[in-house]
C-alpha cells in the first residue's frame, strides 16, 4: 500500500513494455508495435500519477508554482497533460517532433534533455529507496524530486507557449472581471427574486441560460464600466464578448429606453424563457 512500493511495480511495468518494444521488429509486426506503444503510454501515465502523489506527500511545500496553467487554453487542461509533456520531450530529442518551428525546437531540446535525465534520476533514486526504506523520504530523495518538479514545470510552460497563444495577463484579468460580473448578477437576481437559492443549490438547468442573459443586462446597464463596457474598443474586450460588440451596442440602446417596470418585466421573462 506504500506509494514507493506502488512506484516500484509501476516502474517495472514501464521497463517491461520498453523491453518488449526493443525486441520487436516494427516493420514485420506493425499492429503489435502499436499495441505496445499504447501499453507504454498507459504504463507511463500510471507511473506519473504515482509520482505526482509521491511529490504531494514528500514535498508539498516545495512544489514549483503552477500558476501559469491559468494562461493555457481550457482544452489543454486534461488529466494526461503530463504524459503528453514527456512524449513531446522524447520526440524532441529523437528529432521526430514537427509540431513546433525549428527555432522553438532548438530552444526546447536542452530543456527536454534535462527533464528526461531528471526523470531517470528520480526513477533510480525512488527504486533504490523502495527497496531499502519504502516508508521514508530522506533529503537526497527530496532534492531530486524538487529538481524534477521544477524542470517539468519549466518545460511544460515553454512547450505549450511554443504551440499555442497562451493567455496574456490582460486576458486573464478580463476573465476575472467576467467572473465578478456573473457573481454580482446572481446576487442581484436573488435580491430581486428572479432566482431562488434552491434553484442554485439544485443546479437548475435553466440557470445555464438565465444567468448569462441577466449578466448581459447587468453588464450593459448596472455595471457599465465592467467587462461589457462599450466605451472601450472590441480589441480591449474579452474574446468572449468582442465578436458581438456591435450587437451589444444595439442591445444597450434598446435597454436604455425601457422604464424600470419594463426592465423588470424583461428580466423576469428572460428567467422563464428557455
CSV table of N, CA and C in Angstrom, one decimal, residues 64 68-69 71-72 85 88 92 97 100-101 103-112 115 150-166:
chain,number,residue,atom,x,y,z
A,64,UNK,N,7.0,23.4,-7.3
A,64,UNK,CA,7.1,24.6,-8.2
A,64,UNK,C,5.7,25.1,-8.5
A,68,UNK,N,1.0,29.3,-13.8
A,68,UNK,CA,1.0,29.6,-15.3
A,68,UNK,C,-0.1,28.8,-16.0
A,69,UNK,N,-0.7,27.8,-15.4
A,69,UNK,CA,-1.7,27.0,-16.0
A,69,UNK,C,-3.0,27.8,-16.4
A,71,UNK,N,-3.0,30.5,-17.8
A,71,UNK,CA,-2.7,31.1,-19.2
A,71,UNK,C,-3.1,30.1,-20.3
A,72,UNK,N,-3.2,28.8,-20.0
A,72,UNK,CA,-3.4,27.8,-21.0
A,72,UNK,C,-4.8,27.8,-21.5
A,85,UNK,N,3.6,15.8,-22.1
A,85,UNK,CA,4.8,16.5,-22.0
A,85,UNK,C,6.0,15.6,-22.1
A,88,UNK,N,6.4,14.5,-25.7
A,88,UNK,CA,6.9,15.6,-26.6
A,88,UNK,C,8.4,15.7,-26.3
A,92,UNK,N,11.3,15.4,-29.2
A,92,UNK,CA,12.2,16.5,-29.4
A,92,UNK,C,13.6,16.0,-29.5
A,97,UNK,N,9.9,15.4,-33.8
A,97,UNK,CA,8.8,16.3,-33.4
A,97,UNK,C,8.7,17.5,-34.3
A,100,UNK,N,6.3,22.1,-33.7
A,100,UNK,CA,6.7,23.5,-33.4
A,100,UNK,C,7.8,23.9,-34.5
A,101,UNK,N,8.1,25.1,-34.6
A,101,UNK,CA,9.1,25.6,-35.5
A,101,UNK,C,10.5,25.2,-35.1
A,103,UNK,N,13.2,26.9,-34.7
A,103,UNK,CA,13.8,27.8,-33.7
A,103,UNK,C,13.3,27.4,-32.3
A,104,UNK,N,12.0,27.1,-32.2
A,104,UNK,CA,11.5,26.7,-30.9
A,104,UNK,C,12.0,25.3,-30.5
A,105,UNK,N,12.1,24.4,-31.5
A,105,UNK,CA,12.7,23.1,-31.2
A,105,UNK,C,14.1,23.2,-30.6
A,106,UNK,N,14.9,24.1,-31.2
A,106,UNK,CA,16.3,24.3,-30.8
A,106,UNK,C,16.3,24.8,-29.3
A,107,UNK,N,15.3,25.6,-29.0
A,107,UNK,CA,15.3,26.1,-27.6
A,107,UNK,C,14.7,25.1,-26.6
A,108,UNK,N,13.8,24.2,-27.1
A,108,UNK,CA,13.2,23.3,-26.2
A,108,UNK,C,14.1,22.0,-26.0
A,109,UNK,N,14.9,21.7,-26.9
A,109,UNK,CA,15.7,20.4,-26.8
A,109,UNK,C,16.5,20.4,-25.5
A,110,UNK,N,17.3,21.4,-25.1
A,110,UNK,CA,18.0,21.3,-23.9
A,110,UNK,C,17.1,21.1,-22.7
A,111,UNK,N,16.0,21.8,-22.7
A,111,UNK,CA,15.0,21.6,-21.6
A,111,UNK,C,14.5,20.2,-21.5
A,112,UNK,N,14.2,19.6,-22.7
A,112,UNK,CA,13.7,18.3,-22.8
A,112,UNK,C,14.7,17.3,-22.3
A,115,UNK,N,15.0,17.5,-18.6
A,115,UNK,CA,13.8,16.9,-17.9
A,115,UNK,C,13.9,15.3,-17.9
A,150,UNK,N,10.6,21.1,-10.8
A,150,UNK,CA,10.9,22.4,-11.3
A,150,UNK,C,11.2,22.3,-12.8
A,151,UNK,N,12.0,21.3,-13.3
A,151,UNK,CA,12.3,21.1,-14.7
A,151,UNK,C,11.0,20.8,-15.5
A,152,UNK,N,10.1,20.0,-14.9
A,152,UNK,CA,8.9,19.7,-15.6
A,152,UNK,C,8.0,20.9,-15.8
A,153,UNK,N,7.9,21.7,-14.8
A,153,UNK,CA,7.1,22.9,-14.9
A,153,UNK,C,7.7,23.9,-15.9
A,154,UNK,N,9.0,24.1,-15.9
A,154,UNK,CA,9.6,25.0,-16.9
A,154,UNK,C,9.4,24.5,-18.3
A,155,UNK,N,9.6,23.1,-18.5
A,155,UNK,CA,9.4,22.6,-19.9
A,155,UNK,C,7.9,22.7,-20.3
A,156,UNK,N,7.0,22.4,-19.4
A,156,UNK,CA,5.6,22.5,-19.7
A,156,UNK,C,5.2,23.9,-20.2
A,157,UNK,N,5.6,24.9,-19.5
A,157,UNK,CA,5.3,26.3,-19.9
A,157,UNK,C,5.9,26.6,-21.2
A,158,UNK,N,7.2,26.3,-21.4
A,158,UNK,CA,7.9,26.6,-22.7
A,158,UNK,C,7.3,25.9,-23.8
A,159,UNK,N,7.0,24.6,-23.6
A,159,UNK,CA,6.5,23.8,-24.7
A,159,UNK,C,5.1,24.3,-25.2
A,160,UNK,N,4.2,24.5,-24.2
A,160,UNK,CA,2.8,24.9,-24.6
A,160,UNK,C,2.9,26.3,-25.2
A,161,UNK,N,3.7,27.2,-24.7
A,161,UNK,CA,3.8,28.5,-25.2
A,161,UNK,C,4.3,28.5,-26.7
A,162,UNK,N,5.1,27.5,-27.1
A,162,UNK,CA,5.5,27.4,-28.4
A,162,UNK,C,4.5,26.9,-29.4
A,163,UNK,N,3.4,26.2,-28.8
A,163,UNK,CA,2.4,25.6,-29.6
A,163,UNK,C,1.2,26.5,-29.8
A,164,UNK,N,0.8,27.2,-28.7
A,164,UNK,CA,-0.5,27.9,-28.8
A,164,UNK,C,-0.2,29.3,-28.2
A,165,UNK,N,-1.1,30.2,-28.4
A,165,UNK,CA,-1.0,31.5,-27.8
A,165,UNK,C,-1.6,31.5,-26.4
A,166,UNK,N,-0.7,31.5,-25.4
A,166,UNK,CA,-1.2,31.5,-24.1
A,166,UNK,C,-1.8,32.8,-23.7
